[in-house]
Amino acid sequence: MKKENVIGLLFYLAIFGIAILYGFTVLQNHFQYSYFRTKDPAVVFYGLYIIGSVLGGILAGGILEGFGHVLGAKTGGYKIISICLFYFTFYKDNGKWKFKFGGYDGLTGETKIVPNYKKKAKPNPYPYILYGSIFNAAFIAVGMYMFFSYKNFNGWKSDIAYLFLTMSIIVFMMLIYNIVPVKMDSMTDGYRLLKAKNVENFNKVLEANNIGEVEVSENGNENAAPKFIPEFALNKVSVCLENEEYDEAFKLLEEIDEHSEELTSKATLSAKAQYIYAFICSKEKQEVLSFYEEKVPFALRRELSNDNSLPVIRTYILMAGILDGSLSECILACKKVVKAYKSVPNNLKHTELVLFNRALEKVKAIHPKWVELDNYQLYE
């Protein structure tokens, strides 16, 4: 298990422990003053009240976080390319806003941005990073004011007080999760704040992750990348693979591995997939088999099989078809291809199409009877 996943798990366990403690102390004591104690069945009604309070806190925290990110991005000079709240995603496609389900990346990773150099020569990420936390802190302050205003009453006024208290505690825990300056299982503003110490690098990484979306001034973007940017290198790896420049691809992947601490979990998985793809395509079969058995553990194979990005899918098809001989796994991966291809940046679509079709042809060459795979070839 990755370090960031362990940290995230420990945080969730801490939240769960706090929630249990709060329920069996504060809320249990409040029940005797609640309006719901007079209803039958009282426990059921009070349970629904607690569930509603928790959901209200989650909704408030997520919406305020998203609103803060949007407002902060606009203030800092960024272009918003997608907003996701609880799997409800609004995204820009050819200049038009569209809607889809999916794209959830944690309560703090839902607003995707790129620098807008037309608006500001040096976009500032700090409003984007901080506004969500500021809005959540303001909600907590209001919630606590409401709690202390009504906590000494009985009945429905008491329920209002503890509704705001519960919501404030939920938002507070979300806030703490969001501002802790370490790498966790999803992108948080605390981790973004660490990365934003070098603003130019921060913006360059956003560019690399969203190629083709950057708005530039008439003079172009003069901000040169001051150091090695792993995300840019990952994109270049795909181009190297398309041109069958495997030595250059391996060199880039080694540099990326040296900067692994700077990568998100998804980018790290993509880099591993690119390496496996390059190895299968460039080495002799026996060397590939030894590499597969020794360097690609089952945990990584499962992780690759569950991912929905095209670089990973095309790699998994090679693994499943050439090394495992599994037609069913190939088909399962192929069924995700059309959706994955739509998510590829426009300037990499041709490259990824070539690499996917090449992987498919390699599998079909070994298994000519697998005619089912003919239906999954990509076309521009």
Coordinates of N, CA and C in Angstrom, one line a residue, residues 78-79 81 111-117 123 125 128 187 192 199-214 229 231-232 235:
Y78 N -7.0 31.8 -13.7 CA -7.1 30.5 -14.3 C -8.4 30.3 -15.1
K79 N -8.3 29.3 -16.0 CA -9.5 28.9 -16.7 C -10.0 27.6 -16.1
I81 N -11.9 24.1 -16.3 CA -12.2 23.2 -17.4 C -13.2 22.1 -16.9
T111 N -12.3 20.6 -8.8 CA -12.3 21.7 -9.7 C -11.0 21.7 -10.5
K112 N -11.0 21.4 -11.8 CA -9.8 21.3 -12.6 C -9.6 22.7 -13.3
I113 N -8.4 23.1 -13.2 CA -8.0 24.4 -13.8 C -6.8 24.4 -14.6
V114 N -6.6 25.4 -15.5 CA -5.3 25.6 -16.2 C -5.0 27.1 -16.2
P115 N -3.8 27.4 -16.3 CA -3.4 28.9 -16.4 C -4.1 29.5 -17.6
N116 N -4.5 30.8 -17.4 CA -5.1 31.6 -18.4 C -4.2 32.8 -18.6
Y117 N -3.2 32.7 -19.5 CA -2.2 33.7 -19.6 C -2.7 34.9 -20.4
P123 N -0.3 33.7 -13.4 CA -1.5 33.3 -12.6 C -1.0 32.9 -11.2
P125 N -1.9 30.8 -7.8 CA -2.7 29.7 -7.4 C -3.2 29.8 -6.0
Y128 N -7.0 30.1 -5.4 CA -7.7 28.8 -5.7 C -7.5 27.8 -4.6
M187 N -6.0 14.5 -4.0 CA -5.3 15.8 -4.0 C -6.0 16.7 -3.0
R192 N -1.4 20.9 -2.3 CA -1.3 21.9 -3.4 C -0.4 23.1 -2.9
V199 N 5.6 28.7 -8.0 CA 4.4 29.0 -8.8 C 4.5 28.6 -10.2
E200 N 5.7 28.8 -10.8 CA 5.9 28.5 -12.2 C 5.8 27.0 -12.5
N201 N 6.4 26.2 -11.6 CA 6.3 24.8 -11.7 C 4.9 24.3 -11.5
F202 N 4.2 24.9 -10.5 CA 2.8 24.5 -10.3 C 2.0 24.7 -11.5
N203 N 2.1 25.9 -12.2 CA 1.4 26.1 -13.4 C 1.8 25.2 -14.6
K204 N 3.1 24.9 -14.6 CA 3.5 24.0 -15.7 C 3.0 22.6 -15.6
V205 N 2.8 22.2 -14.3 CA 2.2 20.8 -14.1 C 0.8 20.9 -14.5
L206 N 0.0 21.9 -14.2 CA -1.3 22.1 -14.7 C -1.4 22.0 -16.2
E207 N -0.5 22.7 -16.9 CA -0.4 22.7 -18.3 C -0.2 21.3 -18.8
A208 N 0.7 20.6 -18.2 CA 1.1 19.2 -18.7 C -0.1 18.3 -18.5
N209 N -0.9 18.4 -17.5 CA -2.0 17.6 -17.3 C -3.2 17.9 -18.1
N210 N -3.2 19.1 -18.7 CA -4.3 19.5 -19.5 C -3.9 20.2 -20.8
I211 N -3.1 19.5 -21.6 CA -2.5 20.0 -22.8 C -3.6 20.4 -23.8
G212 N -3.5 21.6 -24.4 CA -4.4 22.1 -25.3 C -5.5 23.0 -24.8
E213 N -5.5 23.1 -23.4 CA -6.5 23.9 -22.8 C -6.0 25.3 -22.3
V214 N -4.7 25.5 -22.4 CA -4.1 26.7 -21.9 C -4.4 27.9 -22.8
I229 N 9.9 18.6 -15.4 CA 8.4 18.5 -15.0 C 8.0 17.0 -15.4
E231 N 5.2 15.5 -15.4 CA 4.0 15.4 -16.2 C 4.2 15.6 -17.7
F232 N 5.1 16.6 -18.0 CA 5.4 16.9 -19.4 C 6.2 15.7 -20.0
N235 N 4.0 12.9 -21.1 CA 3.4 13.1 -22.4 C 4.4 12.8 -23.5

